[in-house]
PDB file of C-alpha atoms and ligand atoms in Angstrom:
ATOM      1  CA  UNK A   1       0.000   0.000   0.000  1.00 97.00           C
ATOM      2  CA  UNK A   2       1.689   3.242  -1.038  1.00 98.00           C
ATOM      3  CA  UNK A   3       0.384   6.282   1.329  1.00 98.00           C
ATOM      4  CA  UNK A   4       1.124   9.962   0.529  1.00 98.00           C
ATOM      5  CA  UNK A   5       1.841  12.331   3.857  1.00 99.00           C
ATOM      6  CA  UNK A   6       1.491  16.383   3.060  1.00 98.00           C
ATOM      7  CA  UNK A   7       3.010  18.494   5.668  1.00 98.00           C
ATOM      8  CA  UNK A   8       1.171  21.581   6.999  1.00 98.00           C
ATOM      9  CA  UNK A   9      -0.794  23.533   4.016  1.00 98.00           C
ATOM     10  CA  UNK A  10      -0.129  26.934   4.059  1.00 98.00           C
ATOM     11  CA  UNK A  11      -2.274  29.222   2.838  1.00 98.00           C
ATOM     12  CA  UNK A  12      -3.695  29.508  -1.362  1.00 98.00           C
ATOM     13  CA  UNK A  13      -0.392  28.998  -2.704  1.00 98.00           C
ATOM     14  CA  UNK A  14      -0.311  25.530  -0.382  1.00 98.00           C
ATOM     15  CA  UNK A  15      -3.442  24.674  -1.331  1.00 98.00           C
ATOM     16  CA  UNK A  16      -2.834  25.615  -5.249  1.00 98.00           C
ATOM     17  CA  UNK A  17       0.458  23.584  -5.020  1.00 98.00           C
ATOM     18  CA  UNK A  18      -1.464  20.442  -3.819  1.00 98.00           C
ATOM     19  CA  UNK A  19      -4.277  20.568  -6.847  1.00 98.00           C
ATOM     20  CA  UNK A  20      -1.750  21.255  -9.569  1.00 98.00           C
ATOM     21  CA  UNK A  21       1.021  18.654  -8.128  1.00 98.00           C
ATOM     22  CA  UNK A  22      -1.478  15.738  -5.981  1.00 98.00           C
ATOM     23  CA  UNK A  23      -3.437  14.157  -9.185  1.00 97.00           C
ATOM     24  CA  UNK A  24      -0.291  13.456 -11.059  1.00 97.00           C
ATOM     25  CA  UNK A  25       1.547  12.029  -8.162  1.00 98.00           C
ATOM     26  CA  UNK A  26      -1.258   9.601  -6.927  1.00 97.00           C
ATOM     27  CA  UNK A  27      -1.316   8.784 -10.616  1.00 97.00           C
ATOM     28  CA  UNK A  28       2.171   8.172 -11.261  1.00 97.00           C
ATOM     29  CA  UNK A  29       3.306   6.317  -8.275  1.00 97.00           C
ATOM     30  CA  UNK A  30      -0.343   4.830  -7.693  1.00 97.00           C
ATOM     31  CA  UNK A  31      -0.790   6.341  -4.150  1.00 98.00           C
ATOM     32  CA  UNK A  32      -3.161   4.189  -2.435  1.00 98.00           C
ATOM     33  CA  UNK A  33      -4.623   6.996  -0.024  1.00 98.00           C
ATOM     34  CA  UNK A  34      -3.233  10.199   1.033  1.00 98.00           C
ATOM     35  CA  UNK A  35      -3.273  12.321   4.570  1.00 98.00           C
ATOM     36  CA  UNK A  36      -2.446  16.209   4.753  1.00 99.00           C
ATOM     37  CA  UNK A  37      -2.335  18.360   7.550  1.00 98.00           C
ATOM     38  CA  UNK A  38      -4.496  21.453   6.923  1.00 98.00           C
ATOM     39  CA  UNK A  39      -4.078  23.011  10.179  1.00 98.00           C
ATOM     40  CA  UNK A  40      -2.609  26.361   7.784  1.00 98.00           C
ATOM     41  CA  UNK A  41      -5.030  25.822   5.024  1.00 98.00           C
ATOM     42  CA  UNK A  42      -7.297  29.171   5.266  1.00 98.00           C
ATOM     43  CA  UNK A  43      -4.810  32.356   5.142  1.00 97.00           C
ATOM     44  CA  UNK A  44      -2.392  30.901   7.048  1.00 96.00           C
ATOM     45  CA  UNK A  45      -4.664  30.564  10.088  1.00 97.00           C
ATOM     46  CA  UNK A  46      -6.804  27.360  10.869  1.00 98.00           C
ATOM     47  CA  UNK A  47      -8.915  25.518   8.101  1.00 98.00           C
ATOM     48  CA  UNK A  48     -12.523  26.017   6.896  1.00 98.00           C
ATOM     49  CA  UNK A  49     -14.702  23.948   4.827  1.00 98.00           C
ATOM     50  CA  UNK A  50     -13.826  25.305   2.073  1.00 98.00           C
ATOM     51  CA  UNK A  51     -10.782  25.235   2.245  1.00 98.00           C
ATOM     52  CA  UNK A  52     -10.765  21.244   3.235  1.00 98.00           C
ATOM     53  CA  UNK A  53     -13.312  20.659  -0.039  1.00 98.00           C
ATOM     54  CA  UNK A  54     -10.413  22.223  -1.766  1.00 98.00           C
ATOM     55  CA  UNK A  55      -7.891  20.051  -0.066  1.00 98.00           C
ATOM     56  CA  UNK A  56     -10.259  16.814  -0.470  1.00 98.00           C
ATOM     57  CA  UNK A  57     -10.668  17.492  -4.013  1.00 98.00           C
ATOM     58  CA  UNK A  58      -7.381  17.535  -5.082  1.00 98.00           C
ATOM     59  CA  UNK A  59      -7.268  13.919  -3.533  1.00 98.00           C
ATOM     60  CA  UNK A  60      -6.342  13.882   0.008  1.00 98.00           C
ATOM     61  CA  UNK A  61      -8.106  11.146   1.842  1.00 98.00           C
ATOM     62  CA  UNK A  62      -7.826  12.740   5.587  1.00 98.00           C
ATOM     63  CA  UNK A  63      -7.202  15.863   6.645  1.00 98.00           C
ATOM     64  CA  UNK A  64      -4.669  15.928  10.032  1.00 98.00           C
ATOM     65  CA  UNK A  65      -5.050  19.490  12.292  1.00 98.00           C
ATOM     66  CA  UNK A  66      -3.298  20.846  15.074  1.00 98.00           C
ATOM     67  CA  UNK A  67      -2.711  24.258  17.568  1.00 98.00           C
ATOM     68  CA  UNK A  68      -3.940  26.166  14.435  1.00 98.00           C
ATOM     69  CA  UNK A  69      -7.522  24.473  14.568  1.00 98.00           C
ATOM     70  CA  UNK A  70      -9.620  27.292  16.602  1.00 97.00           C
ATOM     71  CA  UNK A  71      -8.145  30.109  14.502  1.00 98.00           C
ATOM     72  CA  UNK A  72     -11.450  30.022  12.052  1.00 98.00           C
ATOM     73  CA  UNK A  73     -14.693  29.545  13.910  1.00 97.00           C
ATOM     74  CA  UNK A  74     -15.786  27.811  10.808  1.00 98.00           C
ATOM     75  CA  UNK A  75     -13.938  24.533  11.924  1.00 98.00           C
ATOM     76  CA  UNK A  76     -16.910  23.643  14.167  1.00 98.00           C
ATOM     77  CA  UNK A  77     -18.603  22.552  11.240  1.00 98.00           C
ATOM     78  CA  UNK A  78     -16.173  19.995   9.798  1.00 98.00           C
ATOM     79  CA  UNK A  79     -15.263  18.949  13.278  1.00 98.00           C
ATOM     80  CA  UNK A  80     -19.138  18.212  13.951  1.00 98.00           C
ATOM     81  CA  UNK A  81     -19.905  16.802  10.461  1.00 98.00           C
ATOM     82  CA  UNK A  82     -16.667  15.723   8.660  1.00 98.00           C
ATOM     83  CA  UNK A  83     -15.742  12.243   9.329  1.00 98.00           C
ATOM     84  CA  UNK A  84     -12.529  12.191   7.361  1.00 98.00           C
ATOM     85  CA  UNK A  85     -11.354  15.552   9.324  1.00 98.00           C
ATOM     86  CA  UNK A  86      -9.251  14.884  12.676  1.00 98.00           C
ATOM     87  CA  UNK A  87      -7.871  17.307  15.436  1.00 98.00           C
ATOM     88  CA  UNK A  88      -5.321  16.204  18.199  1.00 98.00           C
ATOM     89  CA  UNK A  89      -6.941  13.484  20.543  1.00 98.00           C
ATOM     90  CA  UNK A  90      -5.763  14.965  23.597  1.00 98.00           C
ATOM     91  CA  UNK A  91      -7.960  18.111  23.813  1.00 97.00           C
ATOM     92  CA  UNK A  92     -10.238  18.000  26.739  1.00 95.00           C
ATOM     93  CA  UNK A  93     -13.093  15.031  26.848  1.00 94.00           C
ATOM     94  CA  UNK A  94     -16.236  16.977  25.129  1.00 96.00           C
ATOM     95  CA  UNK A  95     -14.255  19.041  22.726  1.00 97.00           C
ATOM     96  CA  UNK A  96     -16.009  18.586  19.332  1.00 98.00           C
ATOM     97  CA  UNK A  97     -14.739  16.381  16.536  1.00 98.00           C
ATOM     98  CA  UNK A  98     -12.425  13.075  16.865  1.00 98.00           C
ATOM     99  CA  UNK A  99      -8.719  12.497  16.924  1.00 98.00           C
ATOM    100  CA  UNK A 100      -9.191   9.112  15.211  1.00 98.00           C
ATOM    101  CA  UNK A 101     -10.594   7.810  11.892  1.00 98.00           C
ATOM    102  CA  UNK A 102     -11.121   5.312   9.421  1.00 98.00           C
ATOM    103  CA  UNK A 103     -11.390   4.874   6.127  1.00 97.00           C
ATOM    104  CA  UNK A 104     -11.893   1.804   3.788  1.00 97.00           C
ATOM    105  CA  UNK A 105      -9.913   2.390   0.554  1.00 95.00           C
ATOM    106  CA  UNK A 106     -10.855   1.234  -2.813  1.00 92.00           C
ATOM    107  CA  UNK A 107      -9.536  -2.060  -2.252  1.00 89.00           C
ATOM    108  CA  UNK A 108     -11.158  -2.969   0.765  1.00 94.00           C
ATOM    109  CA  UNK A 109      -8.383  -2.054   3.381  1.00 96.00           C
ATOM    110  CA  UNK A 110      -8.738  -0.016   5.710  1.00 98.00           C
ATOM    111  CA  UNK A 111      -6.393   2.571   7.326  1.00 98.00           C
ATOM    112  CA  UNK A 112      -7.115   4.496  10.416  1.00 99.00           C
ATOM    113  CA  UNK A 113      -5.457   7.653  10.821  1.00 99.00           C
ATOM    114  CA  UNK A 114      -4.368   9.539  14.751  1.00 99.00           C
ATOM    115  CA  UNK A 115      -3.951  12.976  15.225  1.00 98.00           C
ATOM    116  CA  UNK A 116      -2.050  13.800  18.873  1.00 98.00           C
ATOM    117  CA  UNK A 117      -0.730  16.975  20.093  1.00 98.00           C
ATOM    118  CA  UNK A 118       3.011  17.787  21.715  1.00 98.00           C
ATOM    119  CA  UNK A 119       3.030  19.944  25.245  1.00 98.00           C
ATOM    120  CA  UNK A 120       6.295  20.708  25.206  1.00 97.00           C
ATOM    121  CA  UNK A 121       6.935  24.499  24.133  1.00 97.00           C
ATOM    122  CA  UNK A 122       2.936  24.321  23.639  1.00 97.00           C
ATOM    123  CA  UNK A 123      -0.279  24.985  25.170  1.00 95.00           C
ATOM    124  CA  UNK A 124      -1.181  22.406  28.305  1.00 95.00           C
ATOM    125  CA  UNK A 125      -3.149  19.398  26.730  1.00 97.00           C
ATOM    126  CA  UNK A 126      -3.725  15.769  28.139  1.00 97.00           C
ATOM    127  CA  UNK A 127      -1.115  13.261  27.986  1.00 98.00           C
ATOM    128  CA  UNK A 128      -0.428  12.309  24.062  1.00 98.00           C
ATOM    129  CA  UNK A 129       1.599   9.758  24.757  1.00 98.00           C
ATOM    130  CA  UNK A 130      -1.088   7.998  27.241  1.00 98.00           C
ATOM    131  CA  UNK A 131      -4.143   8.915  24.902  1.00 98.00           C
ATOM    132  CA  UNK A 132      -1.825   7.854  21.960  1.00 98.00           C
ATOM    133  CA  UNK A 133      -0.849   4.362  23.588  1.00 98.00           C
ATOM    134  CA  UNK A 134      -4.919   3.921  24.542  1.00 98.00           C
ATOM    135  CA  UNK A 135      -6.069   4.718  21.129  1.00 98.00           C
ATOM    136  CA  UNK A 136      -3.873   2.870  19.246  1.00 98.00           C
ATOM    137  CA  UNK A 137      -4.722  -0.278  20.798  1.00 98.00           C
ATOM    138  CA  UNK A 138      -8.479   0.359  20.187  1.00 98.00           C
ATOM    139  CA  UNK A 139      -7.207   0.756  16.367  1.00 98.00           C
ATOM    140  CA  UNK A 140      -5.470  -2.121  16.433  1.00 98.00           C
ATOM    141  CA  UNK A 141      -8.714  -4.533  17.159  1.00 98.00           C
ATOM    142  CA  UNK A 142     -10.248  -2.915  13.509  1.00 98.00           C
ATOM    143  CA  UNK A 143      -7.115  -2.445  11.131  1.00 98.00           C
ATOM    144  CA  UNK A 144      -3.272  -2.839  11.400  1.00 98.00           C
ATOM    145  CA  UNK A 145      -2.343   0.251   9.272  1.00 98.00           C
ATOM    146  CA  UNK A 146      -2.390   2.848  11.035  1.00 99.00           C
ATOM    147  CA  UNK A 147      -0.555   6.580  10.226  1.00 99.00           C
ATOM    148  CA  UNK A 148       0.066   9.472  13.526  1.00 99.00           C
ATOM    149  CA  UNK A 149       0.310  12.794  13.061  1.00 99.00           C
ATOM    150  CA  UNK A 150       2.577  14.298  16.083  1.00 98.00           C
ATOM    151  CA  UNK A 151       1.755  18.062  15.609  1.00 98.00           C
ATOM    152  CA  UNK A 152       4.645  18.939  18.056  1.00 98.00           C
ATOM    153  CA  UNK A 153       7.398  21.525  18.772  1.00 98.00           C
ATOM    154  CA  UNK A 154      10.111  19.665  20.314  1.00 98.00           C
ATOM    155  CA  UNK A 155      12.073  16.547  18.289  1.00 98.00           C
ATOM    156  CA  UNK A 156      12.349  15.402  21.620  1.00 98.00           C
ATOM    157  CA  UNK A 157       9.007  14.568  21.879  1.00 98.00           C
ATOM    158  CA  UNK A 158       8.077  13.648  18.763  1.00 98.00           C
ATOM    159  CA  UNK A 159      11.255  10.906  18.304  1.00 98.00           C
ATOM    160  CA  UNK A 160       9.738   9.851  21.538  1.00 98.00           C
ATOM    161  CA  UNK A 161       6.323   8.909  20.526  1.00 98.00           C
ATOM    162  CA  UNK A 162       7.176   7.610  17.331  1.00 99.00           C
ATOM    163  CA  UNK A 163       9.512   5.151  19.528  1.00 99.00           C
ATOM    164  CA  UNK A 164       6.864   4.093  22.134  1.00 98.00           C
ATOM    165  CA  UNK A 165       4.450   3.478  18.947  1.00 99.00           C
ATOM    166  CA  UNK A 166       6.969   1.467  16.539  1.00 99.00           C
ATOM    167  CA  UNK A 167       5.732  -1.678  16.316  1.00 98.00           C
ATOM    168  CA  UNK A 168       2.098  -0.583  16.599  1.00 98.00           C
ATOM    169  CA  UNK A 169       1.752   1.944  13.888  1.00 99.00           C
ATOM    170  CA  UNK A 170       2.667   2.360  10.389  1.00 99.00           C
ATOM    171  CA  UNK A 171       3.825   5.679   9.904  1.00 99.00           C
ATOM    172  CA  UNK A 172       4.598   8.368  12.746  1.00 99.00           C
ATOM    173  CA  UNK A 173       5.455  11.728  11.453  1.00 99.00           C
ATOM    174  CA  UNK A 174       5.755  14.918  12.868  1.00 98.00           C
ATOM    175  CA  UNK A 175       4.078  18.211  11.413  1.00 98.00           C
ATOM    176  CA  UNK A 176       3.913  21.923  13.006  1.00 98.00           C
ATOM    177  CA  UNK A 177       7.570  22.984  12.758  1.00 98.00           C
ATOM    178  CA  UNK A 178       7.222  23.595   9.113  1.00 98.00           C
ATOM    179  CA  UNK A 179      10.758  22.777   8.572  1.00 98.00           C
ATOM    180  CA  UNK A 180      11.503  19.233   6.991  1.00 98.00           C
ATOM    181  CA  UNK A 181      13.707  17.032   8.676  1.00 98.00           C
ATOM    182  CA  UNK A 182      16.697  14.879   7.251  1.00 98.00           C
ATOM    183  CA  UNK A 183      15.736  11.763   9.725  1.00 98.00           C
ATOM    184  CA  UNK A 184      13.705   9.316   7.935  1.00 98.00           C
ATOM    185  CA  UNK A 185      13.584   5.960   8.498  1.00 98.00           C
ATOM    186  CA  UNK A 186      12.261   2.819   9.864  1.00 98.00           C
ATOM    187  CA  UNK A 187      12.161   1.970  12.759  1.00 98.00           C
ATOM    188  CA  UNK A 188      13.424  -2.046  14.057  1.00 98.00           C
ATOM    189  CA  UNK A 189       9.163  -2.651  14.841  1.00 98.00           C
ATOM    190  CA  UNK A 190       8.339  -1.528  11.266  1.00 98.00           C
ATOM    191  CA  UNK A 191       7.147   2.215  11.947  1.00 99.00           C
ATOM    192  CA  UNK A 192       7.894   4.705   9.686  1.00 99.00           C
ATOM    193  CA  UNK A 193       9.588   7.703  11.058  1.00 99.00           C
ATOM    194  CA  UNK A 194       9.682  11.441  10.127  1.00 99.00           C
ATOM    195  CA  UNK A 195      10.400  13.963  13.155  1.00 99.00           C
ATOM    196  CA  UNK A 196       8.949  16.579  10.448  1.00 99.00           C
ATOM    197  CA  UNK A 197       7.204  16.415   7.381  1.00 98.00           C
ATOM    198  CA  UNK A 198       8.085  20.038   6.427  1.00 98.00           C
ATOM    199  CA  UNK A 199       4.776  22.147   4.574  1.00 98.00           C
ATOM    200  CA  UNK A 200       3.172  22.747   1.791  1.00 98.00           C
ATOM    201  CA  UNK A 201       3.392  26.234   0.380  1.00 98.00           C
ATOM    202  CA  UNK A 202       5.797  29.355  -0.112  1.00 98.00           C
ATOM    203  CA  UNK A 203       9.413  28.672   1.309  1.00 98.00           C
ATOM    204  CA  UNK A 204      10.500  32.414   0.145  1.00 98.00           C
ATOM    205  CA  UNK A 205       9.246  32.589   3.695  1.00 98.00           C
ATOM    206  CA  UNK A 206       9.518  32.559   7.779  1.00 98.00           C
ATOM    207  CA  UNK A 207       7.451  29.455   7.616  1.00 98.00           C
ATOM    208  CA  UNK A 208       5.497  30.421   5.245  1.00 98.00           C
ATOM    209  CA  UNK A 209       4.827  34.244   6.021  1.00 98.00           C
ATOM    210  CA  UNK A 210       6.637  37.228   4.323  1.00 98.00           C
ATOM    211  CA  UNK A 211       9.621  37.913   6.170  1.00 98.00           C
ATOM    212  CA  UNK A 212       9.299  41.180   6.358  1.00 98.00           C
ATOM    213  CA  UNK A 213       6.414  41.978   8.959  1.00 97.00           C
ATOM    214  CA  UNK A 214       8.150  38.529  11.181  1.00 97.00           C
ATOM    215  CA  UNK A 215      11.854  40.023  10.855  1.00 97.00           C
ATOM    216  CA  UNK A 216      10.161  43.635  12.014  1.00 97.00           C
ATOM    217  CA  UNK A 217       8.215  41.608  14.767  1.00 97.00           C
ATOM    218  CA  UNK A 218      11.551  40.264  16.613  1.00 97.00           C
ATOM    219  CA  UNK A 219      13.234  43.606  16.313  1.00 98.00           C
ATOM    220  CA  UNK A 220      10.945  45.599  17.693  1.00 97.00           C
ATOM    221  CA  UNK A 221       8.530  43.227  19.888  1.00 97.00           C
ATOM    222  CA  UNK A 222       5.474  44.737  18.579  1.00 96.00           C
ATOM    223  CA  UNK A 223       2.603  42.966  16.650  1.00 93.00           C
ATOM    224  CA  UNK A 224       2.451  42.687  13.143  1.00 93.00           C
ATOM    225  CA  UNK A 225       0.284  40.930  10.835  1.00 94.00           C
ATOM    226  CA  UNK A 226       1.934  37.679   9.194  1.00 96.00           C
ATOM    227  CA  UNK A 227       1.121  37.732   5.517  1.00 97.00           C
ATOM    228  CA  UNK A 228       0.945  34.257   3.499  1.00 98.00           C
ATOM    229  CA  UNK A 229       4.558  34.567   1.402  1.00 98.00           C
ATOM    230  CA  UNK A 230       4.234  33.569  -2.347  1.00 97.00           C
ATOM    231  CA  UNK A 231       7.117  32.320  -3.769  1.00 97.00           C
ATOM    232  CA  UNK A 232       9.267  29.164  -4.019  1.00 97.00           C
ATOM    233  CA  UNK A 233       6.243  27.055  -3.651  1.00 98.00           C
ATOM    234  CA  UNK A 234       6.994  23.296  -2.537  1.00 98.00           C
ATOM    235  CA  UNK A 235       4.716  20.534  -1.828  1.00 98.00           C
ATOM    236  CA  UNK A 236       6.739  18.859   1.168  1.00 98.00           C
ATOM    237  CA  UNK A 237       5.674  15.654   2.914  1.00 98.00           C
ATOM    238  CA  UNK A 238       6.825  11.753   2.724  1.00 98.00           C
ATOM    239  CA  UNK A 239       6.090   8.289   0.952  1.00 98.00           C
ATOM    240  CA  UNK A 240       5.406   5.461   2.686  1.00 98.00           C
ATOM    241  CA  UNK A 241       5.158   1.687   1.419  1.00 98.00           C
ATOM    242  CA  UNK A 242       3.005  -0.188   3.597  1.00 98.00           C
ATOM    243  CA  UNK A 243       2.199  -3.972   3.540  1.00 98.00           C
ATOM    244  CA  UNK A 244      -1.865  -3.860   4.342  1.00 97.00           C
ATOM    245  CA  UNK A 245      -1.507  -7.336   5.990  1.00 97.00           C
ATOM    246  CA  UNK A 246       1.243  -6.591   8.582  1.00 98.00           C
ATOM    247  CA  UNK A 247       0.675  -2.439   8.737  1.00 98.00           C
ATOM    248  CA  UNK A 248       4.193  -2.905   8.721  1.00 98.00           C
ATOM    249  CA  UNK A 249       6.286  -0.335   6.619  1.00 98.00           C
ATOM    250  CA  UNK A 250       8.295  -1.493   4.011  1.00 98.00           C
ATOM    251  CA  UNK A 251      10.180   2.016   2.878  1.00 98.00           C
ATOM    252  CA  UNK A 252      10.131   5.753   3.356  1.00 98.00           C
ATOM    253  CA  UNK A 253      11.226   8.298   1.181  1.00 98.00           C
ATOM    254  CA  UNK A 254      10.731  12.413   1.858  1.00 98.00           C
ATOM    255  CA  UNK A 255       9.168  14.182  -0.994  1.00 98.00           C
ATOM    256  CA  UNK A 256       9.850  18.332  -1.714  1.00 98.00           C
ATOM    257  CA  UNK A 257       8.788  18.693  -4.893  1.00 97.00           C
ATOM    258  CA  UNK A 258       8.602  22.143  -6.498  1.00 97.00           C
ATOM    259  CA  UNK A 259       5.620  23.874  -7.883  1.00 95.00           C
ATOM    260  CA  UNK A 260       6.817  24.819 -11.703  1.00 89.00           C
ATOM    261  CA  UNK A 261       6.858  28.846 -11.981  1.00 80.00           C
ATOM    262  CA  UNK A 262       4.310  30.428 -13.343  1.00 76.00           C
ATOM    263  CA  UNK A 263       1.594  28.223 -11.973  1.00 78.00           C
TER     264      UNK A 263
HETATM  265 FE1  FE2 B 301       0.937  23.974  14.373  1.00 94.04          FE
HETATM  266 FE1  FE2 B 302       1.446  24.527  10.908  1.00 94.04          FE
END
């Protein structure tokens, strides 16, 4: 089974980068299913539903969230009524929405998909490594392939969860920093492993944003408003080959691939 990851979309350029580059690329190396986070999808700031139809129509399976998922009060509608849209599991019990899902793919298989969120360097959540351990033995009784988004700061903590999960997962990889990471591999259990998946949008950036207005923020401490950047677009995630029976992963490989000028 051949499963596509897309880090963080940022913004219209993120989002144009994943309809002009996705169809081609599940095409041409016959992607099985495909998760992106979207947490960045609308301006930079959180994810609406239009946005995600954008997102799902250019053939992304599951849409992954993270810190960013309040910033449009929109979201309460695809947390309420979206099935294939997760936000971190460890939010407090009764926040809206799920932090699990499943979906049967054409085939027949089916692949369940965990969002979690990190503490450290973060806002104060519930344990993700205890809700993570819980959950993914409830996923285990319905389907061995299983993919975790760790929206976290620290490596520390995401290296960590990916090693108390290898074995039990499929893929862990790690979203939020925007920067893509050099460390892929997999892990002795069979996990893939990706401290960072990198994002999906302009690099000419501070993450994403102009540099400008962020460069002006740290000299002078005062607020500024963070622009989406625009250029050097790149549609940044990972590959991961997957045998359906085992959930085991078979190879990773990290994907930046540019967005052509002009388009
Ligand atoms: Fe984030
Ligand atoms: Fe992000």
């Amino acid at each position: 089974m051949k499963l596509f990851f897309a880090g963080d979309i940022v913004g219209e350029p993120g989002r144009r980068a994943l309809r002009l580059l996705l169809p081609a690329m599940r095409e041409a190396l016959r992607l099985d299913v495909v998760v992106a986070n979207g947490e960045n999808s609308a301006g930079g700031n959180g994810i609406t539903p239009a946005t995600a139809a954008e997102i799902y129509a250019a053939g992304v399976d599951v849409i992954t969230t993270g810190d960013h998922l309040w910033d449009q009060r929109e979201v309460l509608a695809l947390l309420e009524k979206e099935p294939r849209f997760v936000r971190p599991i460890n939010y407090p019990p009764g926040t809206p929405g799920r932090g699990s899902t499943i979906v049967q793919l054409p085939g027949g298989c089916l692949i369940a998909v965990l969002n979690v969120q990190g503490r450290t360097f973060m806002s104060p959540m519930e344990n993700p490594f205890l809700l993570a351990k819980a959950e993914v033995e409830r996923l285990r009784e319905l389907t061995p392939v299983i993919l975790v988004d760790m929206h976290a700061e620290a490596t520390s903590e995401k290296i960590a969860l990916g090693r108390m999960l290898d074995g039990l997962v499929s893929v862990v990889v790690g979203t939020h920093t925007h920067v893509q990471t050099a460390d892929e591999q997999v892990f002795p259990g069979g996990t893939a492993f990706l401290t960072d998946a990198g994002f999906t949008g302009p690099h000419e950036s501070v993450l994403g944003r102009e540099i400008e207005p962020v460069l002006r923020r740290f000299l002078t401490g005062r607020p500024e408003r963070f622009e989406v950047a625009r250029a050097r677009v790149l549609l940044q995630g990972l590959l991961v080959d997957i045998d359906p029976a085992t959930g085991k992963a078979l190879g990773i490989r990290r994907v930046s691939e540019p967005l052509p000028d002009g388009t």
